[in-house]
Amino acid sequence: MTKKVDVKVEAARILDALGVARSAWTGGDMASFSPVSGEEIARLKTTQAAEVGKIIDAAHDAFGQWRNVPAPRRGELVRLLGEELRASKADLGRLVSIEAGKIESEGLGEVQEMIDICDFAVGLSRQLYGLTIATERPGHRMMETWHPLGVVGIISAFNFPVAVWSWNAALALVCGNAVVWKPSEKTPLTALACQAILDRALARFGDAPKALSQVLIGDRHVGEAMVDHPRVALVSATGSTRMGREVGPRLAKRFARSILELGGNNAGIVCPSADLDMALRAIAFGAMGTAGQRCTTLRRLFVHESVYDDLVPRLKKAYASVSIGNPLETGALVGPLVDKAAFDGMQKALGAAKAAGGTITGGDRVADAGADTAYYVRPALVEMPVQTGPVLEETFAPILYVMRYGSLDEALEQHNAVSAGLSSSIFTLDMREAERFLSAEGSDCGIANVNIGTSGAEIGGAFGGEKETGGGRESGSDAWKAYMRRATNTVNYSKALPLAQGVSFDIG
Ligand code: NAD
């Protein structure tokens, strides 16, 4: 039996160490649970609907001042945030493990991702550039300028409780915006911790406007109040496709901007020439890591019939032997599911897969890994005769559906035949196959990889997916443009007033 860690005591220690006021997480109306043991670890005060408007108005005032601060100076705040995160990495990473159930190295990895995006955003603060464009009119100059947008609302999911905020906040702040964050109701403590860390950076920065970055605590109703508020210029919402289906139209109704980062149903293709040792490791991490609770988790695997009987038995062996247990203790590679609903969803999908002809390895609850109220499961590998039923949907749990294929055409068609379009991989040493996978007729996902798994993206690239994944892009590359408004400026320095397209309008 795995040693029980007192997560409540440990969470309290960390919150105290990070300087989060006890009044913020004790005695409130909203309970917060740890998936490590299933027990209640804090009681937070929900933000009331009436307060949301005031908070957003204050953020709007802060935006009015912050937009006039030179961008490199705004970058200094994010640089300080990165420093504070470095100093708090061990504590914040452990709190992520306690609240989201990730193994500690993944909790720490999430904080490292926050540090990385801060570094990226600091550089960006000196590179918010526009184009100069040739004009058809003599004595004119045409150019683009990029301006701060306004209040940026962030909605985040439980499974990346801190990194998603930082992806958005670091860029939004250097772009001159104010930020209001509605974290998942399953992971509010890490949000309070991030706010305390940012408050330290703000104190060192000195003269930033009050209310530049705030947190709303509560469930979807609090999120809806933010989504509907006319002073929120952009909502960057990360979560299920169901959530995006509700949030997207509400924003469209008031012509607000959105970045939607929604569900995935990610697949890999293992070709005849694949390095199977490498593929095995990548598949194991992609499918079982984070207990299958990453948006980029590998959920479908197409294996060429010539290597199927070599690879799949080895995979099954890895599934049978992977260590499952308390994520706060060394040795565990798979922690718990977030809650009972996640466990029930997994069992339902496995039942449907079985009914559709699937052969299941694993998937059972692991009784001795945690308390009765926690949901630890052995990841499931399901051999399917065809891609049907639950294989077409994202179930947010560690289920890998494995199917045989004969030709790459067939594999690509099946690969793209789902409604989500987030991440994808091909394992091949054949350059033609790899390039075809990356081409216009290949993977239809926002992320397409060769010889690495579907999960574990770096912050330097733009992150996001197509189709029902929502089409948004966050993080690196030119994702910053979504957090600013673009103005096209034409300046006439001649003594004439020529009209474009040769139009004449002579008022005599
Ligand atoms: P969820 O959709 O249940 O909740 C996500 C967030 O949305 C929460 O903060 C929730 O309170 C809020 N919310 C829900 N309905 C809302 C509404 N109508 N209006 C405003 N806010 C609302 O998702 P979850 O269970 O926390 O996370 C898992 C899901 O998130 C999976 O589908 C996963 O693939 C997805 N996800 C996607 C990405 C990505 O970048 N594409 C990253 C992480 C997670």
Coordinates of C-alpha atoms and ligand atoms in Angstrom, one line a residue:
M1 CA 0.0 0.0 0.0
T2 CA 1.3 3.4 -1.0
K3 CA 2.1 5.8 1.9
K4 CA -0.6 8.4 2.4
V5 CA 0.5 12.0 2.1
D6 CA -1.6 14.5 4.0
V7 CA -2.5 16.6 1.1
K8 CA -4.5 19.1 3.1
V9 CA -1.6 19.9 5.4
E10 CA 0.8 20.0 2.5
A11 CA -1.5 22.4 0.5
A12 CA -1.8 24.6 3.5
R13 CA 2.0 24.7 4.0
I14 CA 2.5 25.7 0.3
L15 CA -0.2 28.4 0.3
D16 CA 1.3 29.9 3.4
A17 CA 4.8 29.8 2.0
L18 CA 3.6 31.5 -1.2
G19 CA 1.9 34.2 0.8
V20 CA -1.8 33.4 -0.1
A21 CA -4.0 34.9 2.7
R22 CA -5.8 32.2 4.7
S23 CA -9.0 34.1 4.4
A24 CA -8.9 33.4 0.6
W25 CA -9.0 29.6 1.0
T26 CA -10.7 28.9 4.4
G27 CA -14.3 29.3 5.5
G28 CA -15.7 29.9 2.0
D29 CA -18.7 28.4 0.2
M30 CA -16.8 26.5 -2.5
A31 CA -15.0 23.3 -1.6
S32 CA -11.8 22.3 -3.3
F33 CA -10.7 18.7 -3.5
S34 CA -7.4 16.9 -4.2
P35 CA -7.6 14.0 -6.6
V36 CA -4.6 12.5 -4.8
S37 CA -6.9 11.4 -1.9
G38 CA -10.3 12.7 -2.9
E39 CA -10.5 14.7 0.2
E40 CA -11.5 18.4 0.7
I41 CA -8.4 20.5 1.1
A42 CA -9.8 24.1 1.1
R43 CA -12.9 26.2 1.1
L44 CA -12.8 29.3 -1.1
K45 CA -15.2 32.2 -1.4
T46 CA -17.0 32.3 -4.8
T47 CA -16.9 35.5 -6.7
Q48 CA -20.5 36.7 -6.8
A49 CA -22.1 37.7 -10.2
A50 CA -22.5 41.3 -9.0
E51 CA -18.8 41.5 -8.2
V52 CA -17.7 40.3 -11.7
G53 CA -18.8 43.6 -13.3
K54 CA -16.9 45.7 -10.8
I55 CA -13.7 43.6 -11.2
I56 CA -13.9 43.9 -15.0
D57 CA -14.5 47.7 -14.7
A58 CA -11.4 48.0 -12.5
A59 CA -9.4 45.9 -15.0
H60 CA -10.6 48.2 -17.8
D61 CA -9.3 51.2 -15.8
A62 CA -6.0 49.5 -15.4
F63 CA -5.9 48.8 -19.1
G64 CA -6.4 52.5 -19.8
Q65 CA -3.1 53.2 -17.9
W66 CA -1.1 50.1 -18.9
R67 CA -1.6 50.6 -22.6
N68 CA 0.5 53.8 -22.4
V69 CA 3.4 52.1 -20.7
P70 CA 6.1 51.4 -23.3
A71 CA 6.1 47.7 -24.2
P72 CA 9.7 47.0 -23.1
R73 CA 8.8 48.4 -19.7
R74 CA 5.7 46.1 -19.7
G75 CA 8.1 43.3 -20.4
E76 CA 10.0 44.1 -17.3
L77 CA 6.9 43.1 -15.2
V78 CA 6.9 39.8 -17.0
R79 CA 10.6 39.3 -16.5
L80 CA 10.0 39.8 -12.7
L81 CA 7.2 37.3 -12.9
G82 CA 9.6 34.8 -14.4
E83 CA 12.0 35.4 -11.6
E84 CA 9.3 34.9 -9.0
L85 CA 8.2 31.7 -10.7
R86 CA 11.8 30.4 -10.6
A87 CA 11.9 31.1 -6.9
S88 CA 8.5 29.4 -6.3
K89 CA 8.9 26.5 -8.8
A90 CA 9.2 23.7 -6.2
D91 CA 6.2 24.8 -4.2
L92 CA 3.9 25.7 -7.1
G93 CA 4.8 22.5 -8.9
R94 CA 3.9 20.5 -5.9
L95 CA 0.6 22.4 -5.5
V96 CA -0.2 21.5 -9.1
S97 CA 0.4 17.9 -8.3
I98 CA -1.9 18.1 -5.2
E99 CA -4.7 19.9 -7.1
A100 CA -4.6 18.3 -10.5
G101 CA -3.1 14.9 -9.6
K102 CA 0.0 15.1 -11.9
I103 CA 3.1 13.3 -11.0
E104 CA 5.6 15.8 -9.5
S105 CA 8.0 16.0 -12.5
E106 CA 5.0 17.0 -14.6
G107 CA 3.9 19.5 -12.0
L108 CA 7.3 21.0 -12.1
G109 CA 7.3 20.8 -15.9
E110 CA 4.2 22.9 -16.0
V111 CA 5.9 25.6 -13.9
Q112 CA 8.9 25.4 -16.2
E113 CA 6.6 26.1 -19.1
M114 CA 5.4 29.3 -17.3
I115 CA 9.0 30.4 -16.9
D116 CA 9.7 29.7 -20.6
I117 CA 6.7 31.7 -21.8
C118 CA 7.8 34.6 -19.5
D119 CA 11.2 34.6 -21.2
F120 CA 9.6 34.5 -24.6
A121 CA 7.2 37.3 -23.7
V122 CA 10.1 39.5 -22.4
G123 CA 11.8 39.2 -25.8
L124 CA 8.5 39.8 -27.6
S125 CA 8.1 43.1 -25.6
R126 CA 10.7 44.6 -27.9
Q127 CA 9.3 43.0 -31.1
L128 CA 5.7 44.0 -31.4
Y129 CA 6.3 45.0 -35.0
G130 CA 4.1 45.9 -37.9
L131 CA 4.7 45.9 -41.7
T132 CA 5.3 48.8 -44.1
I133 CA 3.4 48.2 -47.3
A134 CA 3.9 49.6 -50.8
T135 CA 1.2 52.1 -51.7
E136 CA -0.2 52.9 -55.1
R137 CA -0.3 56.6 -54.4
P138 CA 2.7 58.9 -54.8
G139 CA 3.9 60.7 -51.7
H140 CA 2.1 58.3 -49.4
R141 CA 3.2 55.8 -46.8
M142 CA 1.2 52.8 -45.6
M143 CA 1.9 50.8 -42.5
E144 CA 0.5 48.7 -39.8
T145 CA 0.6 49.5 -36.1
W146 CA -0.4 47.1 -33.3
H147 CA -2.2 48.4 -30.3
P148 CA -3.2 47.0 -26.9
L149 CA -6.7 45.4 -27.1
G150 CA -8.4 45.8 -23.7
V151 CA -9.4 43.4 -21.0
V152 CA -8.4 39.8 -21.8
G153 CA -10.6 37.2 -20.1
I154 CA -8.9 33.8 -19.5
I155 CA -10.9 30.6 -18.8
S156 CA -8.8 27.6 -18.0
A157 CA -9.2 23.9 -17.6
F158 CA -8.2 21.7 -14.6
N159 CA -5.5 19.7 -16.4
F160 CA -3.1 22.6 -17.0
P161 CA -4.1 24.7 -14.1
V162 CA -1.3 27.2 -14.2
A163 CA 0.5 27.0 -17.6
V164 CA -2.5 28.0 -19.6
W165 CA -2.9 31.2 -17.5
S166 CA 0.7 32.1 -18.1
W167 CA 0.6 31.4 -21.8
N168 CA -2.2 34.0 -22.0
A169 CA -1.2 36.4 -19.2
A170 CA 2.5 36.8 -20.2
L171 CA 1.5 37.7 -23.8
A172 CA -1.5 39.8 -22.8
L173 CA 0.5 41.9 -20.4
V174 CA 3.4 42.7 -22.7
C175 CA 0.8 43.5 -25.4
G176 CA -0.6 46.2 -23.0
N177 CA -3.8 44.5 -21.8
A178 CA -5.3 43.8 -18.4
V179 CA -6.1 40.2 -17.5
V180 CA -9.1 38.6 -15.6
W181 CA -8.8 34.9 -15.0
K182 CA -11.5 32.4 -14.3
P183 CA -9.6 29.2 -13.4
S184 CA -11.3 25.8 -13.3
E185 CA -13.4 25.3 -10.2
K186 CA -11.5 22.0 -9.8
T187 CA -8.1 23.9 -9.4
P188 CA -8.7 27.3 -7.8
L189 CA -5.8 27.1 -5.2
T190 CA -3.1 27.1 -7.9
A191 CA -4.8 30.2 -9.3
L192 CA -4.6 32.0 -5.9
A193 CA -1.0 30.9 -5.7
C194 CA -0.2 32.4 -9.2
Q195 CA -1.9 35.6 -8.2
A196 CA 0.2 35.8 -5.1
I197 CA 3.4 35.2 -7.1
L198 CA 2.4 37.9 -9.6
D199 CA 1.6 40.3 -6.8
R200 CA 5.2 39.9 -5.7
A201 CA 6.4 40.8 -9.2
L202 CA 4.0 43.7 -9.2
A203 CA 5.3 45.0 -5.9
R204 CA 8.9 44.9 -7.2
F205 CA 7.8 46.5 -10.5
G206 CA 6.4 49.4 -8.5
D207 CA 4.1 51.6 -10.6
A208 CA 1.8 49.2 -12.4
P209 CA -1.9 50.0 -12.2
K210 CA -4.0 48.3 -9.6
A211 CA -6.3 45.5 -10.9
L212 CA -4.0 44.8 -13.8
S213 CA -4.5 41.1 -13.2
Q214 CA -7.3 39.5 -11.2
V215 CA -8.9 36.1 -10.4
L216 CA -12.5 35.2 -10.4
I217 CA -13.3 32.1 -8.3
G218 CA -16.3 30.0 -9.2
D219 CA -17.9 27.7 -11.7
R220 CA -19.2 28.2 -15.2
H221 CA -21.7 30.8 -14.1
V222 CA -18.9 33.1 -13.1
G223 CA -17.3 32.4 -16.5
E224 CA -20.5 33.2 -18.3
A225 CA -20.7 36.6 -16.5
M226 CA -17.2 37.4 -17.8
V227 CA -17.9 36.1 -21.3
D228 CA -21.0 38.4 -21.5
H229 CA -19.3 41.5 -20.1
P230 CA -19.1 44.2 -22.9
R231 CA -15.7 45.4 -21.6
V232 CA -14.0 42.1 -22.1
A233 CA -12.4 42.4 -25.6
L234 CA -11.1 38.9 -25.9
V235 CA -11.8 35.7 -24.1
S236 CA -9.2 32.9 -24.4
A237 CA -11.1 29.8 -23.3
T238 CA -9.4 26.4 -22.7
G239 CA -11.6 23.4 -22.0
S240 CA -14.0 20.9 -23.5
T241 CA -15.6 21.3 -26.9
R242 CA -18.9 21.4 -25.0
M243 CA -17.7 24.6 -23.2
G244 CA -16.5 26.1 -26.5
R245 CA -19.9 25.5 -28.0
E246 CA -21.5 27.6 -25.3
V247 CA -18.8 30.3 -25.0
G248 CA -18.2 30.8 -28.8
P249 CA -21.7 31.9 -29.8
R250 CA -22.0 34.1 -26.7
L251 CA -18.9 36.0 -27.7
A252 CA -19.9 36.1 -31.4
K253 CA -23.2 37.7 -30.4
R254 CA -21.4 40.7 -29.1
F255 CA -18.6 40.6 -31.7
A256 CA -16.0 40.0 -29.1
R257 CA -12.8 38.1 -30.0
S258 CA -12.2 34.5 -28.9
I259 CA -9.3 32.1 -28.7
L260 CA -10.8 28.7 -28.3
E261 CA -8.6 25.8 -27.2
L262 CA -10.9 22.8 -26.9
G263 CA -10.9 19.0 -26.9
G264 CA -8.6 16.8 -28.9
N265 CA -8.8 13.2 -30.2
N266 CA -5.2 12.8 -31.1
A267 CA -3.8 10.0 -33.2
G268 CA -0.5 8.4 -34.2
I269 CA 0.4 6.3 -37.2
V270 CA 3.2 3.7 -36.9
C271 CA 4.6 2.9 -40.3
P272 CA 6.5 -0.2 -41.4
S273 CA 9.9 1.5 -41.2
A274 CA 9.3 3.0 -37.7
D275 CA 11.9 2.8 -35.0
L276 CA 9.7 0.7 -32.8
D277 CA 11.7 1.2 -29.6
M278 CA 11.4 5.0 -30.0
A279 CA 7.7 4.7 -31.0
L280 CA 7.0 2.5 -27.9
R281 CA 8.4 5.1 -25.5
A282 CA 6.6 8.0 -27.3
I283 CA 3.3 6.2 -27.3
A284 CA 3.6 5.2 -23.7
F285 CA 4.2 8.8 -22.5
G286 CA 1.6 10.2 -25.0
A287 CA -1.1 7.8 -24.0
M288 CA -0.5 7.1 -20.3
G289 CA 1.3 10.3 -19.1
T290 CA -0.8 12.7 -17.0
A291 CA -3.2 9.7 -16.6
G292 CA -4.5 10.4 -20.1
Q293 CA -5.7 13.9 -19.0
R294 CA -3.8 16.1 -21.5
C295 CA -5.6 17.8 -24.4
T296 CA -2.8 16.3 -26.5
T297 CA -3.0 12.8 -25.0
L298 CA -2.6 10.1 -27.6
R299 CA -6.0 8.4 -28.0
R300 CA -6.0 6.6 -31.3
L301 CA -3.1 4.6 -32.8
F302 CA -3.0 3.2 -36.3
V303 CA -0.3 0.5 -36.6
H304 CA 0.7 -1.0 -40.0
E305 CA -0.2 -4.7 -40.2
S306 CA 3.5 -5.6 -40.8
V307 CA 4.6 -4.3 -37.4
Y308 CA 1.4 -4.7 -35.4
D309 CA 2.3 -8.1 -33.9
D310 CA 5.7 -6.8 -32.9
L311 CA 4.6 -3.5 -31.3
V312 CA 1.3 -4.1 -29.7
P313 CA 2.4 -7.0 -27.4
R314 CA 5.2 -4.8 -26.2
L315 CA 2.8 -1.9 -25.6
K316 CA 0.5 -4.2 -23.6
K317 CA 3.5 -5.2 -21.5
A318 CA 4.2 -1.5 -20.8
Y319 CA 0.6 -1.0 -19.8
A320 CA 0.6 -3.9 -17.4
S321 CA 3.8 -2.8 -15.7
V322 CA 3.5 1.0 -15.5
S323 CA 3.6 2.2 -11.9
I324 CA 0.3 3.8 -10.7
G325 CA 0.1 5.7 -7.5
N326 CA 0.4 8.7 -5.4
P327 CA 1.8 11.5 -7.6
L328 CA 3.6 13.1 -4.7
E329 CA 5.8 10.1 -4.2
T330 CA 8.7 9.2 -6.4
G331 CA 8.2 6.1 -8.6
A332 CA 4.6 6.7 -9.8
L333 CA 4.3 7.5 -13.5
V334 CA 0.5 7.5 -13.5
G335 CA -1.5 9.5 -10.9
P336 CA -5.2 9.6 -10.3
L337 CA -8.1 10.7 -12.5
V338 CA -9.4 14.1 -11.4
D339 CA -12.7 12.8 -10.0
K340 CA -15.5 10.2 -10.0
A341 CA -17.1 11.7 -13.1
A342 CA -13.8 11.1 -15.0
F343 CA -13.8 7.5 -13.8
D344 CA -17.4 7.0 -14.8
G345 CA -16.8 8.5 -18.2
M346 CA -13.9 6.1 -18.7
Q347 CA -15.9 3.0 -17.7
K348 CA -18.7 4.1 -20.0
A349 CA -16.4 4.5 -23.0
L350 CA -14.8 1.1 -22.3
G351 CA -18.2 -0.5 -22.1
A352 CA -19.1 1.0 -25.5
A353 CA -15.8 -0.1 -27.0
K354 CA -16.4 -3.6 -25.8
A355 CA -19.9 -3.6 -27.3
A356 CA -18.3 -2.4 -30.6
G357 CA -16.0 -5.4 -30.7
G358 CA -13.0 -4.0 -28.8
T359 CA -10.6 -6.1 -26.7
I360 CA -9.6 -4.4 -23.6
T361 CA -6.3 -4.6 -21.6
G362 CA -6.3 -2.7 -18.3
G363 CA -8.9 0.0 -17.4
D364 CA -9.7 -1.3 -14.0
R365 CA -9.6 0.8 -10.8
V366 CA -6.4 0.3 -8.8
A367 CA -7.6 -0.1 -5.3
D368 CA -4.5 0.1 -3.2
A369 CA -2.9 3.2 -4.8
G370 CA -4.9 5.8 -2.9
A371 CA -7.8 6.4 -0.6
D372 CA -11.3 5.0 -1.4
T373 CA -12.4 8.5 -2.5
A374 CA -9.6 8.8 -5.1
Y375 CA -9.8 7.3 -8.6
Y376 CA -6.6 5.6 -9.7
V377 CA -6.9 3.4 -12.8
R378 CA -4.7 1.2 -14.9
P379 CA -4.5 2.8 -18.3
A380 CA -6.5 0.9 -20.9
L381 CA -5.3 -0.3 -24.3
V382 CA -8.2 -1.3 -26.5
E383 CA -7.7 -3.2 -29.8
M384 CA -10.5 -2.2 -32.1
P385 CA -11.5 -3.9 -35.3
V386 CA -12.5 -0.5 -36.8
Q387 CA -12.7 3.1 -35.8
T388 CA -16.2 3.5 -34.5
G389 CA -18.4 4.6 -31.5
P390 CA -16.3 5.9 -28.6
V391 CA -13.1 6.0 -30.7
L392 CA -14.6 9.0 -32.5
E393 CA -15.0 11.0 -29.3
E394 CA -12.5 12.4 -26.7
T395 CA -12.9 10.6 -23.4
F396 CA -10.7 12.5 -20.9
A397 CA -9.0 9.4 -19.4
P398 CA -6.2 7.0 -20.3
I399 CA -7.7 4.9 -23.1
L400 CA -5.7 4.2 -26.2
Y401 CA -7.6 2.6 -29.1
V402 CA -5.3 0.6 -31.4
M403 CA -6.2 -0.3 -35.0
R404 CA -4.4 -2.0 -37.8
Y405 CA -4.0 -0.4 -41.2
G406 CA -2.8 -1.6 -44.6
S407 CA -2.0 1.5 -46.7
L408 CA -1.0 5.1 -45.7
D409 CA -4.0 6.4 -47.7
E410 CA -6.3 4.4 -45.5
A411 CA -4.4 5.5 -42.3
L412 CA -4.6 9.1 -43.2
E413 CA -8.3 8.9 -44.0
Q414 CA -9.0 7.3 -40.7
H415 CA -6.7 9.7 -38.9
N416 CA -8.6 12.8 -40.2
A417 CA -12.1 11.2 -39.8
V418 CA -12.8 12.7 -36.3
S419 CA -14.3 16.0 -35.4
A420 CA -11.3 17.2 -33.3
G421 CA -8.1 18.4 -34.8
L422 CA -5.5 19.1 -32.2
S423 CA -2.3 17.0 -32.3
S424 CA -0.9 14.1 -34.4
S425 CA 2.2 12.1 -35.0
I426 CA 3.7 9.7 -37.5
F427 CA 6.5 7.3 -36.7
T428 CA 8.4 6.5 -39.8
L429 CA 12.0 6.6 -41.2
D430 CA 10.6 7.0 -44.8
M431 CA 11.0 10.6 -45.8
R432 CA 8.1 10.3 -48.3
E433 CA 5.7 9.2 -45.7
A434 CA 6.8 11.8 -43.2
E435 CA 6.6 14.7 -45.7
R436 CA 3.2 13.5 -46.9
F437 CA 1.9 13.5 -43.3
L438 CA 3.0 17.1 -42.9
S439 CA 1.6 18.2 -46.3
A440 CA -1.7 19.7 -47.2
E441 CA -3.2 16.2 -47.8
G442 CA -1.7 14.8 -44.6
S443 CA -2.7 15.4 -40.9
D444 CA -5.4 18.0 -40.6
C445 CA -4.4 19.0 -37.0
G446 CA -2.8 22.1 -35.6
I447 CA 0.1 20.1 -34.4
A448 CA 1.7 17.4 -36.6
N449 CA 4.9 15.7 -35.5
V450 CA 7.3 13.2 -36.9
N451 CA 8.9 10.6 -34.6
I452 CA 7.8 12.2 -31.4
G453 CA 4.5 11.8 -29.6
T454 CA 1.4 14.0 -29.7
S455 CA 1.9 15.6 -26.3
G456 CA 4.5 17.8 -24.7
A457 CA 4.6 20.8 -26.9
E458 CA 7.2 23.6 -26.4
I459 CA 6.1 27.2 -25.9
G460 CA 8.1 28.5 -28.9
G461 CA 5.5 27.3 -31.4
A462 CA 1.9 28.4 -31.8
F463 CA -0.3 26.0 -29.9
G464 CA -3.9 25.0 -30.9
G465 CA -6.0 22.9 -33.2
E466 CA -8.5 22.9 -36.0
K467 CA -12.1 21.8 -36.4
E468 CA -13.9 21.2 -33.0
T469 CA -10.7 22.0 -31.2
G470 CA -11.7 25.6 -31.9
G471 CA -9.1 27.1 -34.2
G472 CA -7.4 29.2 -31.6
R473 CA -3.6 29.7 -31.3
E474 CA -1.7 30.5 -28.1
S475 CA 1.8 30.7 -26.9
G476 CA 4.7 31.1 -29.3
S477 CA 5.3 32.2 -32.9
D478 CA 3.0 35.1 -33.9
A479 CA 0.2 34.1 -31.5
W480 CA 0.6 37.5 -29.8
K481 CA -1.3 39.1 -32.7
A482 CA -4.5 37.8 -31.3
Y483 CA -4.0 39.9 -28.1
M484 CA -3.6 43.2 -30.0
R485 CA -5.6 45.2 -32.4
R486 CA -4.2 46.1 -35.8
A487 CA -4.5 49.5 -37.4
T488 CA -3.6 50.2 -41.0
N489 CA -2.3 53.7 -41.4
T490 CA -1.8 55.7 -44.6
V491 CA 0.1 59.0 -44.4
N492 CA 0.0 61.5 -47.2
Y493 CA 3.1 63.6 -47.3
S494 CA 2.5 65.0 -50.8
K495 CA 0.7 68.2 -51.9
A496 CA -2.0 66.3 -53.8
L497 CA -4.9 64.1 -52.8
P498 CA -5.0 61.2 -55.2
L499 CA -7.8 58.7 -54.4
A500 CA -7.1 55.0 -54.5
Q501 CA -8.2 53.0 -57.5
G502 CA -8.1 56.2 -59.6
V503 CA -11.5 57.3 -58.3
S504 CA -12.2 61.0 -59.0
F505 CA -14.4 63.1 -56.8
D506 CA -13.8 66.7 -57.8
I507 CA -15.8 69.2 -55.7
G508 CA -14.5 72.1 -57.8
Ligands
NAD1 P1 -14.4 22.1 -18.9 O1 -14.9 22.5 -20.3 O2 -15.3 21.3 -18.1 O3 -14.1 23.4 -18.1 C1 -13.1 24.3 -18.6 C2 -13.3 25.7 -18.0 O4 -14.5 26.2 -18.6 C3 -13.6 25.7 -16.5 O5 -13.0 26.8 -16.0 C4 -15.1 25.9 -16.5 O6 -15.6 26.5 -15.3 C5 -15.4 26.7 -17.7 N1 -16.7 26.7 -18.3 C6 -17.5 25.6 -18.5 N2 -18.6 25.9 -19.1 C7 -18.6 27.3 -19.3 C8 -19.5 28.3 -19.8 N3 -20.7 27.9 -20.3 N4 -19.1 29.5 -19.8 C9 -17.9 29.9 -19.3 N5 -17.0 29.1 -18.7 C10 -17.4 27.8 -18.7 O7 -13.0 21.3 -19.1 P2 -12.1 20.5 -18.1 O8 -12.8 19.3 -17.7 O9 -11.7 21.4 -17.0 O10 -10.8 20.2 -19.0 C11 -10.7 19.1 -19.9 C12 -11.1 19.6 -21.3 O11 -10.2 20.7 -21.7 C13 -10.7 18.5 -22.3 O12 -11.7 18.4 -23.3 C14 -9.4 18.9 -22.9 O13 -9.1 18.4 -24.1 C15 -9.6 20.4 -22.9 N6 -8.3 21.1 -22.9 C16 -7.9 21.7 -24.1 C17 -6.7 22.3 -24.2 C18 -6.2 22.9 -25.5 O14 -5.3 23.7 -25.4 N7 -6.9 22.6 -26.6 C19 -5.9 22.4 -23.1 C20 -6.3 21.8 -21.9 C21 -7.5 21.2 -21.8

